[in-house]
mmCIF file of N, CA and C in Angstrom:
data_model
loop_
_atom_site.group_PDB
_atom_site.id
_atom_site.type_symbol
_atom_site.label_atom_id
_atom_site.label_comp_id
_atom_site.label_asym_id
_atom_site.label_seq_id
_atom_site.Cartn_x
_atom_site.Cartn_y
_atom_site.Cartn_z
ATOM 1 N N MET A 27 113.896 114.793 97.822
ATOM 2 C CA MET A 27 113.085 115.119 98.934
ATOM 3 C C MET A 27 112.797 113.936 99.757
ATOM 4 N N LEU A 28 112.904 113.958 101.022
ATOM 5 C CA LEU A 28 112.735 112.826 101.844
ATOM 6 C C LEU A 28 111.590 113.059 102.843
ATOM 7 N N LEU A 29 110.808 112.208 103.053
ATOM 8 C CA LEU A 29 109.613 112.390 103.825
ATOM 9 C C LEU A 29 110.036 112.846 105.100
ATOM 10 N N GLU A 30 111.176 112.257 105.750
ATOM 11 C CA GLU A 30 111.510 112.641 107.088
ATOM 12 C C GLU A 30 111.697 114.126 107.339
ATOM 13 N N LYS A 31 111.996 114.777 106.329
ATOM 14 C CA LYS A 31 112.080 116.197 106.373
ATOM 15 C C LYS A 31 110.735 117.046 106.680
ATOM 16 N N TYR A 32 109.700 116.348 106.384
ATOM 17 C CA TYR A 32 108.225 117.195 106.559
ATOM 18 C C TYR A 32 107.561 116.531 107.551
ATOM 19 N N CYS A 33 107.827 115.277 108.116
ATOM 20 C CA CYS A 33 106.844 114.662 108.933
ATOM 21 C C CYS A 33 107.714 114.815 110.404
ATOM 22 N N LYS A 34 106.690 114.762 111.475
ATOM 23 C CA LYS A 34 106.957 114.773 113.068
ATOM 24 C C LYS A 34 107.333 113.266 113.041
ATOM 25 N N ASP A 35 108.054 112.586 114.161
ATOM 26 C CA ASP A 35 108.609 111.268 114.534
ATOM 27 C C ASP A 35 107.152 110.397 114.355
ATOM 28 N N THR A 36 106.190 110.770 115.243
ATOM 29 C CA THR A 36 104.784 110.113 115.367
ATOM 30 C C THR A 36 104.203 109.968 113.876
ATOM 31 N N ASP A 37 104.090 111.041 113.275
ATOM 32 C CA ASP A 37 103.466 110.867 111.708
ATOM 33 C C ASP A 37 104.241 109.956 110.922
ATOM 34 N N LEU A 38 105.534 110.138 110.887
ATOM 35 C CA LEU A 38 106.205 109.158 110.219
ATOM 36 C C LEU A 38 106.212 107.634 110.753
ATOM 37 N N MET A 39 106.147 107.401 111.776
ATOM 38 C CA MET A 39 105.892 106.063 112.309
ATOM 39 C C MET A 39 104.441 105.581 111.811
ATOM 40 N N ILE A 40 103.487 106.349 111.913
ATOM 41 C CA ILE A 40 102.185 105.925 111.352
ATOM 42 C C ILE A 40 102.174 105.717 109.911
ATOM 43 N N ILE A 41 102.967 106.542 109.198
ATOM 44 C CA ILE A 41 102.936 106.306 107.805
ATOM 45 C C ILE A 41 103.661 104.995 107.347
ATOM 46 N N GLN A 42 104.895 104.670 108.294
ATOM 47 C CA GLN A 42 105.455 103.707 107.749
ATOM 48 C C GLN A 42 104.661 102.309 108.335
ATOM 49 N N PHE A 43 104.078 102.359 109.492
ATOM 50 C CA PHE A 43 103.208 101.305 109.968
ATOM 51 C C PHE A 43 102.005 101.050 108.946
ATOM 52 N N THR A 44 101.385 102.130 108.244
ATOM 53 C CA THR A 44 100.388 101.952 107.462
ATOM 54 C C THR A 44 100.891 100.902 106.260
ATOM 55 N N ILE A 45 102.029 101.777 105.627
ATOM 56 C CA ILE A 45 102.600 100.836 104.593
ATOM 57 C C ILE A 45 102.995 99.448 104.841
ATOM 58 N N GLU A 46 103.757 99.192 105.895
ATOM 59 C CA GLU A 46 103.972 97.890 106.083
ATOM 60 C C GLU A 46 102.844 96.998 106.365
ATOM 61 N N LEU A 47 101.671 97.478 107.042
ATOM 62 C CA LEU A 47 100.478 96.633 107.309
ATOM 63 C C LEU A 47 99.999 96.252 106.073
ATOM 64 N N THR A 48 99.752 97.225 105.050
ATOM 65 C CA THR A 48 99.151 97.177 103.843
ATOM 66 C C THR A 48 99.777 96.007 103.185
ATOM 67 N N LYS A 49 101.311 95.972 103.159
ATOM 68 C CA LYS A 49 101.892 95.022 102.451
ATOM 69 C C LYS A 49 101.654 93.546 103.160
ATOM 70 N N ASP A 50 101.586 93.600 104.386
ATOM 71 C CA ASP A 50 101.455 92.362 105.217
ATOM 72 C C ASP A 50 100.094 91.820 104.852
ATOM 73 N N ILE A 51 98.972 92.588 104.756
ATOM 74 C CA ILE A 51 97.825 92.173 104.537
ATOM 75 C C ILE A 51 97.655 91.602 103.007
ATOM 76 N N HIS A 52 98.372 92.402 102.340
ATOM 77 C CA HIS A 52 98.429 92.087 100.977
ATOM 78 C C HIS A 52 98.994 90.512 100.805
ATOM 79 N N ALA A 53 100.142 90.408 101.236
ATOM 80 C CA ALA A 53 100.608 89.253 101.272
ATOM 81 C C ALA A 53 99.857 87.874 101.774
ATOM 82 N N LYS A 54 99.387 88.323 103.155
ATOM 83 C CA LYS A 54 98.169 87.156 103.597
ATOM 84 C C LYS A 54 97.291 86.913 102.733
ATOM 85 N N ILE A 55 96.577 87.909 101.907
ATOM 86 C CA ILE A 55 95.455 87.687 101.017
ATOM 87 C C ILE A 55 95.974 86.814 99.947
ATOM 88 N N SER A 56 97.039 86.972 99.371
ATOM 89 C CA SER A 56 97.679 86.456 98.430
ATOM 90 C C SER A 56 98.100 84.911 98.774
ATOM 91 N N ALA A 57 98.453 84.668 100.064
ATOM 92 C CA ALA A 57 98.672 83.244 100.457
ATOM 93 C C ALA A 57 97.508 82.703 101.024
ATOM 94 N N ARG A 58 96.315 83.360 100.845
ATOM 95 C CA ARG A 58 94.910 82.720 101.267
ATOM 96 C C ARG A 58 94.865 82.488 102.956
ATOM 97 N N THR A 59 95.711 83.313 103.617
ATOM 98 C CA THR A 59 95.530 83.115 104.868
ATOM 99 C C THR A 59 94.450 83.966 105.350
ATOM 100 N N LEU A 60 94.093 85.114 104.940
ATOM 101 C CA LEU A 60 92.803 85.895 104.846
ATOM 102 C C LEU A 60 92.066 85.941 103.618
ATOM 103 N N PHE A 61 90.924 85.407 103.749
ATOM 104 C CA PHE A 61 90.159 85.571 102.390
ATOM 105 C C PHE A 61 88.872 85.901 102.472
ATOM 106 N N TYR A 62 88.075 86.639 103.703
ATOM 107 C CA TYR A 62 87.008 87.249 103.761
ATOM 108 C C TYR A 62 87.337 88.598 104.003
ATOM 109 N N GLU A 63 86.640 89.535 103.765
ATOM 110 C CA GLU A 63 86.830 90.954 103.804
ATOM 111 C C GLU A 63 86.716 91.454 105.298
ATOM 112 N N GLU A 64 85.882 90.659 106.127
ATOM 113 C CA GLU A 64 85.667 90.786 107.490
ATOM 114 C C GLU A 64 86.815 90.561 108.247
ATOM 115 N N GLN A 65 87.379 89.221 107.808
ATOM 116 C CA GLN A 65 88.721 88.830 108.383
ATOM 117 C C GLN A 65 89.814 89.900 108.315
ATOM 118 N N VAL A 66 89.920 90.539 107.150
ATOM 119 C CA VAL A 66 90.764 91.742 106.760
ATOM 120 C C VAL A 66 90.676 92.869 107.813
ATOM 121 N N ILE A 67 89.357 93.266 107.843
ATOM 122 C CA ILE A 67 89.164 94.173 108.726
ATOM 123 C C ILE A 67 89.380 94.053 110.132
ATOM 124 N N ARG A 68 88.992 92.743 110.691
ATOM 125 C CA ARG A 68 89.393 92.631 112.183
ATOM 126 C C ARG A 68 90.692 92.566 112.312
ATOM 127 N N TYR A 69 91.580 91.904 111.472
ATOM 128 C CA TYR A 69 92.973 91.737 111.630
ATOM 129 C C TYR A 69 93.489 93.216 111.577
ATOM 130 N N ALA A 70 93.080 94.068 110.684
ATOM 131 C CA ALA A 70 93.700 95.389 110.559
ATOM 132 C C ALA A 70 93.374 96.168 111.958
ATOM 133 N N GLU A 71 92.299 96.074 112.267
ATOM 134 C CA GLU A 71 91.694 96.744 113.566
ATOM 135 C C GLU A 71 92.551 96.334 114.577
ATOM 136 N N LYS A 72 92.853 95.080 114.872
ATOM 137 C CA LYS A 72 93.510 94.462 115.895
ATOM 138 C C LYS A 72 95.018 94.948 115.833
ATOM 139 N N ARG A 73 95.605 95.015 114.624
ATOM 140 C CA ARG A 73 96.904 95.276 114.606
ATOM 141 C C ARG A 73 97.134 97.036 114.824
ATOM 142 N N ILE A 74 96.170 97.756 114.366
ATOM 143 C CA ILE A 74 96.047 99.109 114.508
ATOM 144 C C ILE A 74 95.969 99.539 115.874
ATOM 145 N N ARG A 75 95.198 99.065 116.580
ATOM 146 C CA ARG A 75 95.021 99.024 118.078
ATOM 147 C C ARG A 75 96.159 98.853 118.953
ATOM 148 N N SER A 76 96.973 97.728 118.522
ATOM 149 C CA SER A 76 98.006 97.256 119.252
ATOM 150 C C SER A 76 99.225 98.346 118.951
ATOM 151 N N PHE A 77 99.258 98.831 117.675
ATOM 152 C CA PHE A 77 100.441 99.743 117.374
ATOM 153 C C PHE A 77 100.035 101.218 118.057
ATOM 154 N N LEU A 78 99.009 101.554 118.078
ATOM 155 C CA LEU A 78 98.501 102.908 118.522
ATOM 156 C C LEU A 78 98.673 103.049 120.306
ATOM 157 N N HIS A 79 98.245 101.757 121.009
ATOM 158 C CA HIS A 79 98.261 101.766 122.408
ATOM 159 C C HIS A 79 99.331 102.341 122.937
ATOM 160 N N PRO A 80 100.353 101.853 122.840
ATOM 161 C CA PRO A 80 101.689 102.580 123.623
ATOM 162 C C PRO A 80 102.121 103.989 123.406
ATOM 163 N N LEU A 81 101.492 104.472 122.351
ATOM 164 C CA LEU A 81 101.701 105.895 121.770
ATOM 165 C C LEU A 81 101.026 106.889 122.892
ATOM 166 N N SER A 82 101.817 107.740 123.240
ATOM 167 C CA SER A 82 101.248 108.835 124.268
ATOM 168 C C SER A 82 100.326 109.708 123.236
ATOM 169 N N LEU A 83 99.279 109.674 123.060
ATOM 170 C CA LEU A 83 98.343 110.542 122.405
ATOM 171 C C LEU A 83 97.103 110.450 123.178
ATOM 172 N N LYS A 84 96.396 111.468 122.948
ATOM 173 C CA LYS A 84 94.949 111.615 123.481
ATOM 174 C C LYS A 84 94.037 110.495 123.002
ATOM 175 N N HIS A 85 93.216 110.051 123.641
ATOM 176 C CA HIS A 85 92.254 108.828 123.107
ATOM 177 C C HIS A 85 91.425 109.357 121.910
ATOM 178 N N THR A 86 90.832 110.534 121.763
ATOM 179 C CA THR A 86 90.343 110.876 120.699
ATOM 180 C C THR A 86 91.248 110.915 119.256
ATOM 181 N N LEU A 87 92.277 111.279 119.468
ATOM 182 C CA LEU A 87 93.460 111.398 118.331
ATOM 183 C C LEU A 87 93.835 110.136 117.876
ATOM 184 N N LYS A 88 93.664 109.033 118.851
ATOM 185 C CA LYS A 88 94.144 107.661 118.636
ATOM 186 C C LYS A 88 92.834 106.979 117.847
ATOM 187 N N PHE A 89 91.572 107.524 118.218
ATOM 188 C CA PHE A 89 90.423 106.986 117.381
ATOM 189 C C PHE A 89 90.500 107.446 115.898
ATOM 190 N N VAL A 90 90.684 108.802 115.634
ATOM 191 C CA VAL A 90 90.860 109.278 114.669
ATOM 192 C C VAL A 90 92.017 108.736 113.698
ATOM 193 N N TYR A 91 93.082 108.628 114.304
ATOM 194 C CA TYR A 91 94.218 107.731 113.597
ATOM 195 C C TYR A 91 93.851 106.367 112.939
ATOM 196 N N GLN A 92 93.195 105.788 113.979
ATOM 197 C CA GLN A 92 92.658 104.291 113.739
ATOM 198 C C GLN A 92 91.734 104.262 112.507
ATOM 199 N N SER A 93 90.886 105.268 112.642
ATOM 200 C CA SER A 93 89.832 105.239 111.443
ATOM 201 C C SER A 93 90.674 105.579 110.179
ATOM 202 N N GLU A 94 91.474 106.592 110.209
ATOM 203 C CA GLU A 94 92.189 107.169 109.089
ATOM 204 C C GLU A 94 93.055 105.869 108.488
ATOM 205 N N ILE A 95 93.882 105.221 109.398
ATOM 206 C CA ILE A 95 94.721 104.170 108.922
ATOM 207 C C ILE A 95 93.954 103.184 108.402
ATOM 208 N N LEU A 96 92.853 102.741 108.859
ATOM 209 C CA LEU A 96 91.973 101.641 108.462
ATOM 210 C C LEU A 96 91.500 101.816 106.981
ATOM 211 N N GLN A 97 91.073 103.158 106.921
ATOM 212 C CA GLN A 97 90.328 103.566 105.615
ATOM 213 C C GLN A 97 91.610 103.688 104.465
ATOM 214 N N THR A 98 92.786 104.175 104.813
ATOM 215 C CA THR A 98 93.826 104.137 103.974
ATOM 216 C C THR A 98 94.070 102.701 103.360
ATOM 217 N N ILE A 99 94.238 102.024 104.435
ATOM 218 C CA ILE A 99 94.511 100.396 104.167
ATOM 219 C C ILE A 99 93.279 99.915 103.150
ATOM 220 N N LEU A 100 92.219 99.948 103.683
ATOM 221 C CA LEU A 100 91.255 99.469 102.682
ATOM 222 C C LEU A 100 91.357 100.041 101.363
ATOM 223 N N PHE A 101 91.432 101.251 101.225
ATOM 224 C CA PHE A 101 91.414 101.898 100.046
ATOM 225 C C PHE A 101 92.563 101.351 98.900
ATOM 226 N N LYS A 102 93.697 101.104 99.698
ATOM 227 C CA LYS A 102 94.894 100.593 99.093
ATOM 228 C C LYS A 102 94.917 99.142 98.511
ATOM 229 N N LEU A 103 93.893 98.228 99.453
ATOM 230 C CA LEU A 103 93.612 96.829 99.118
ATOM 231 C C LEU A 103 92.479 96.616 98.138
ATOM 232 N N LYS A 104 91.684 97.765 97.860
ATOM 233 C CA LYS A 104 90.520 97.583 97.192
ATOM 234 C C LYS A 104 90.921 96.726 95.767
ATOM 235 N N PRO A 105 91.898 96.997 94.835
ATOM 236 C CA PRO A 105 92.218 96.208 93.765
ATOM 237 C C PRO A 105 92.882 94.709 93.904
ATOM 238 N N THR A 106 93.291 94.691 95.255
ATOM 239 C CA THR A 106 93.799 93.176 95.941
ATOM 240 C C THR A 106 92.497 92.450 96.049
ATOM 241 N N PHE A 107 91.373 93.022 96.630
ATOM 242 C CA PHE A 107 90.253 92.365 96.882
ATOM 243 C C PHE A 107 89.650 91.901 95.629
ATOM 244 N N GLU A 108 89.582 92.697 94.703
ATOM 245 C CA GLU A 108 88.980 92.162 93.237
ATOM 246 C C GLU A 108 89.932 91.389 92.596
ATOM 247 N N GLN A 109 91.006 91.356 92.725
ATOM 248 C CA GLN A 109 91.957 90.621 91.888
ATOM 249 C C GLN A 109 92.054 89.088 92.678
ATOM 250 N N GLN A 110 92.062 89.130 93.790
ATOM 251 C CA GLN A 110 92.187 87.965 94.557
ATOM 252 C C GLN A 110 90.718 87.333 94.951
ATOM 253 N N HIS A 111 89.848 87.904 94.514
ATOM 254 C CA HIS A 111 88.262 87.330 94.742
ATOM 255 C C HIS A 111 88.025 87.163 96.173
ATOM 256 N N VAL A 112 88.424 88.279 97.147
ATOM 257 C CA VAL A 112 88.044 88.038 98.539
ATOM 258 C C VAL A 112 86.744 87.984 98.698
ATOM 259 N N LEU A 113 86.112 87.074 99.609
ATOM 260 C CA LEU A 113 84.853 86.948 99.753
ATOM 261 C C LEU A 113 84.198 88.099 100.747
ATOM 262 N N ARG A 114 83.027 88.446 100.408
ATOM 263 C CA ARG A 114 82.371 89.538 101.228
ATOM 264 C C ARG A 114 80.970 89.037 101.613
ATOM 265 N N CYS A 115 80.639 89.294 102.946
ATOM 266 C CA CYS A 115 79.307 89.060 103.463
ATOM 267 C C CYS A 115 78.325 90.104 102.774
ATOM 268 N N ILE A 116 77.086 89.827 102.311
ATOM 269 C CA ILE A 116 76.197 90.667 101.854
ATOM 270 C C ILE A 116 74.994 90.586 102.887
ATOM 271 N N SER A 117 74.691 91.497 103.450
ATOM 272 C CA SER A 117 73.426 91.903 104.330
ATOM 273 C C SER A 117 72.362 91.760 103.576
ATOM 274 N N SER A 118 71.257 90.999 103.740
ATOM 275 C CA SER A 118 69.803 91.369 103.280
ATOM 276 C C SER A 118 68.797 92.061 103.766
#
């Protein structure tokens, strides 16, 4: 079974983008290019916005996609954060 059979073009592009961005961020964390959790979040948000901007979707749908993509990426990177000792700001 292939994912292409069950997804529309836009959904498939978003899934592929999410996987590629997760791998890219993992590589940057491993190379110590990104070493703060806040850096990772800002980098991911910027890349997600630039990916979603040219798509012809409603603004609210773009916002939902942006939130879901970010949450998926952060969930997938949680073990990487712990393994690579990514720094986190703690508010008091």
